[in-house]
mmCIF file of C-alpha atoms in Angstrom:
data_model
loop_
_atom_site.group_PDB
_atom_site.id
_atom_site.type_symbol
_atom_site.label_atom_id
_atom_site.label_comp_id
_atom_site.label_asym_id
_atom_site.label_seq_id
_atom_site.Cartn_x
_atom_site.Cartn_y
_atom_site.Cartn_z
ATOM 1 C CA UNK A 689 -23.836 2.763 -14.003
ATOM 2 C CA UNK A 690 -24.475 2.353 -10.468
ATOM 3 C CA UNK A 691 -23.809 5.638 -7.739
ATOM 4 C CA UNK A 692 -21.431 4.574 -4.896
ATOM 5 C CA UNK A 693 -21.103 6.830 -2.068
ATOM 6 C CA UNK A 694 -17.879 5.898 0.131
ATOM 7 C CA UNK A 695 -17.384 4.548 3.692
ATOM 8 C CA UNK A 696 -17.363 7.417 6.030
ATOM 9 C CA UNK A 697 -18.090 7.453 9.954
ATOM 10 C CA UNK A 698 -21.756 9.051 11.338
ATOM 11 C CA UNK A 699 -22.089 10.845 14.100
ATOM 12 C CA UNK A 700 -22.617 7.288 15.852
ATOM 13 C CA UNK A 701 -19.430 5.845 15.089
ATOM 14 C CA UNK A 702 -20.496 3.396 12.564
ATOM 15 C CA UNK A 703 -19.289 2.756 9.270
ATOM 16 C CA UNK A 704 -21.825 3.884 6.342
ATOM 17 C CA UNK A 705 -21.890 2.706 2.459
ATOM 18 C CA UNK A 706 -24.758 3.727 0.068
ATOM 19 C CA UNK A 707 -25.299 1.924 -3.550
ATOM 20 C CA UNK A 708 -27.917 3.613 -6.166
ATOM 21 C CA UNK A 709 -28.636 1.463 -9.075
ATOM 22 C CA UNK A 710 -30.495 2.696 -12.008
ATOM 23 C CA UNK A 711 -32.667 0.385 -13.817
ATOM 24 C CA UNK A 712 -34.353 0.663 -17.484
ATOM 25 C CA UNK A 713 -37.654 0.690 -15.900
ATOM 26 C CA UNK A 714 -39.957 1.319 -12.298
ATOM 27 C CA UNK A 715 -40.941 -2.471 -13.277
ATOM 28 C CA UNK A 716 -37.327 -3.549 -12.929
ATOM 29 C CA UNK A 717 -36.844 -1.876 -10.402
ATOM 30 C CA UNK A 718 -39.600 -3.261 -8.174
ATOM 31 C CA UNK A 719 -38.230 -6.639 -9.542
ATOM 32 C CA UNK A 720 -34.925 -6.582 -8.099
ATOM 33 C CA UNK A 721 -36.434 -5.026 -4.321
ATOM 34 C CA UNK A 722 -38.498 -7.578 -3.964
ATOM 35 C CA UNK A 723 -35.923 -10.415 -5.178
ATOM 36 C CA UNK A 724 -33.293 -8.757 -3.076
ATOM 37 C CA UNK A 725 -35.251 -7.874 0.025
ATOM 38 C CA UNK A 726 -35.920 -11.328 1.652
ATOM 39 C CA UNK A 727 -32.056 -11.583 2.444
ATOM 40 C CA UNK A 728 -31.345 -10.329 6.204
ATOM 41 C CA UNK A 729 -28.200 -10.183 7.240
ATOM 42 C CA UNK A 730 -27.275 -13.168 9.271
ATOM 43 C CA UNK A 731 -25.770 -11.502 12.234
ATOM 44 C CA UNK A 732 -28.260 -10.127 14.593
ATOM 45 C CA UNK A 733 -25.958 -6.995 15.511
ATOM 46 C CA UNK A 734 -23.643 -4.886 14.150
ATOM 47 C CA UNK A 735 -25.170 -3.957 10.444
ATOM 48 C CA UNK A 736 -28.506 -2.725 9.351
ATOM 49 C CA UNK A 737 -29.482 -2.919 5.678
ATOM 50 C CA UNK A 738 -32.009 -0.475 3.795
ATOM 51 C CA UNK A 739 -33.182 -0.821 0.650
ATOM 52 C CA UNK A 740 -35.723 2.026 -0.912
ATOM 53 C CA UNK A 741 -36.904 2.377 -4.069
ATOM 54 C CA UNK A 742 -36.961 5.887 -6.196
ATOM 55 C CA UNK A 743 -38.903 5.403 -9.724
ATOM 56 C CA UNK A 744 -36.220 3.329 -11.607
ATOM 57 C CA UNK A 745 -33.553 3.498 -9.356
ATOM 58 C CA UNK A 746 -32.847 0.995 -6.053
ATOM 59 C CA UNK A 747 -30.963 2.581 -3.665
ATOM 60 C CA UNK A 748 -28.990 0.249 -0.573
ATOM 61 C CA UNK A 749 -27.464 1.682 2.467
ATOM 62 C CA UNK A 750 -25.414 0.014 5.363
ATOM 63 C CA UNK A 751 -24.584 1.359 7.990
ATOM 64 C CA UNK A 752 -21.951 -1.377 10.235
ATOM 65 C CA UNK A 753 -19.947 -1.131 13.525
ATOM 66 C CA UNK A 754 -17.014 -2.793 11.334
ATOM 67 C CA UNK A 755 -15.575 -2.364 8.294
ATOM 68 C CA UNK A 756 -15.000 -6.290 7.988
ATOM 69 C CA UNK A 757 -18.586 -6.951 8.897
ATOM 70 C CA UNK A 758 -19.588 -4.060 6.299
ATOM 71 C CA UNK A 759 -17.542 -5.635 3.115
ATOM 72 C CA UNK A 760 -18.985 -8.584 3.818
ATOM 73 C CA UNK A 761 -22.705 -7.753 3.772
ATOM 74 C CA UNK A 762 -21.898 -5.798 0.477
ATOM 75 C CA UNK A 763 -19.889 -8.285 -1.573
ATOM 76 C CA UNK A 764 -23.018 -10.626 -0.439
ATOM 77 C CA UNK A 765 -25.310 -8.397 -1.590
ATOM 78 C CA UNK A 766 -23.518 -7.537 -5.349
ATOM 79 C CA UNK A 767 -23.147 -11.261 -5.371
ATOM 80 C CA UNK A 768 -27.183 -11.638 -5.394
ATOM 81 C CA UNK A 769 -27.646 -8.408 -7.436
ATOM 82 C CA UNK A 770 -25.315 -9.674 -10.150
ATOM 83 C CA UNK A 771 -27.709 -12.733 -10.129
ATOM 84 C CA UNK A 772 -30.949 -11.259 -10.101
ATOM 85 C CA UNK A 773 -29.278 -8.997 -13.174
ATOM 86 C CA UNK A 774 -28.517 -11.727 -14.895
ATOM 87 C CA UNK A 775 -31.642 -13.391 -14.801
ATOM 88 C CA UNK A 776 -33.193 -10.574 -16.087
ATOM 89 C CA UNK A 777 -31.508 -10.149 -19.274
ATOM 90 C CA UNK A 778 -32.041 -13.931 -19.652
ATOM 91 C CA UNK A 779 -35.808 -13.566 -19.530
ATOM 92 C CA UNK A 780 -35.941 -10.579 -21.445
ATOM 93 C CA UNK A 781 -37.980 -7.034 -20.004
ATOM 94 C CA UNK A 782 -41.023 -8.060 -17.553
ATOM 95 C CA UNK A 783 -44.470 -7.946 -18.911
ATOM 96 C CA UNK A 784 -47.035 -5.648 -17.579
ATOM 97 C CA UNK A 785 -49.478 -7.313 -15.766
#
C-alpha cells in the first residue's frame, strides 16, 4: 500500500505532493527508479520531480507552482508506475545478477 502525503503550500508558495511505494524487494525497487527516472517533465518551469530510493521503498515528491500543472505530472507518473508494475508481475521477481 503506497504512503500519500497531501498537497500543502511550502514556505515558497508552491504546491507539494509526496508518494512512498513499498516494494517486495531493494531489487524491485531499483527496478522501478531506474524505469521511472528517464521521464522529465515536459515543461521546463513550474514542477520539479524527485525520486529517492530507501531499501525497498521508492519515494516521489513534487513540488509545482499549480495545482493543475501538479495533477498532471502525477496522474502521468501513476500512469507509468502502473505499467512498470505490471510488467513486473508479468515477468515474475528479477534474478540476481
Amino acid at each position: 500500500m503506497a504512503a500519500i502525503e497531501g498537497e500543502v503550500k511550502n514556505e515558497s508558495g508552491k504546491l507539494e505532493f509526496s508518494l512512498d511505494v513499498p516494494f517486495p524487494s531493494s531489487r524491485e525497487a531499483v527496478i522501478a527508479l531506474r524505469s521511472l527516472s528517464p521521464d522529465r517533465e515536459p515543461r521546463k518551469g513550474g514542477i520539479e520531480k524527485e525520486l529517492t530510493l530507501s531499501g525497498s521503498t521508492l519515494s516521489v515528491r513534487w513540488r509545482a507552482d499549480e495545482a493543475r500543472i501538479l495533477r498532471v505530472s502525477v496522474n502521468s507518473f501513476l500512469d507509468h508506475l502502473s505499467l512498470v508494475l505490471e510488467t513486473m508481475e508479468m515477468f515474475g521477481p528479477p534474478v540476481s545478477q
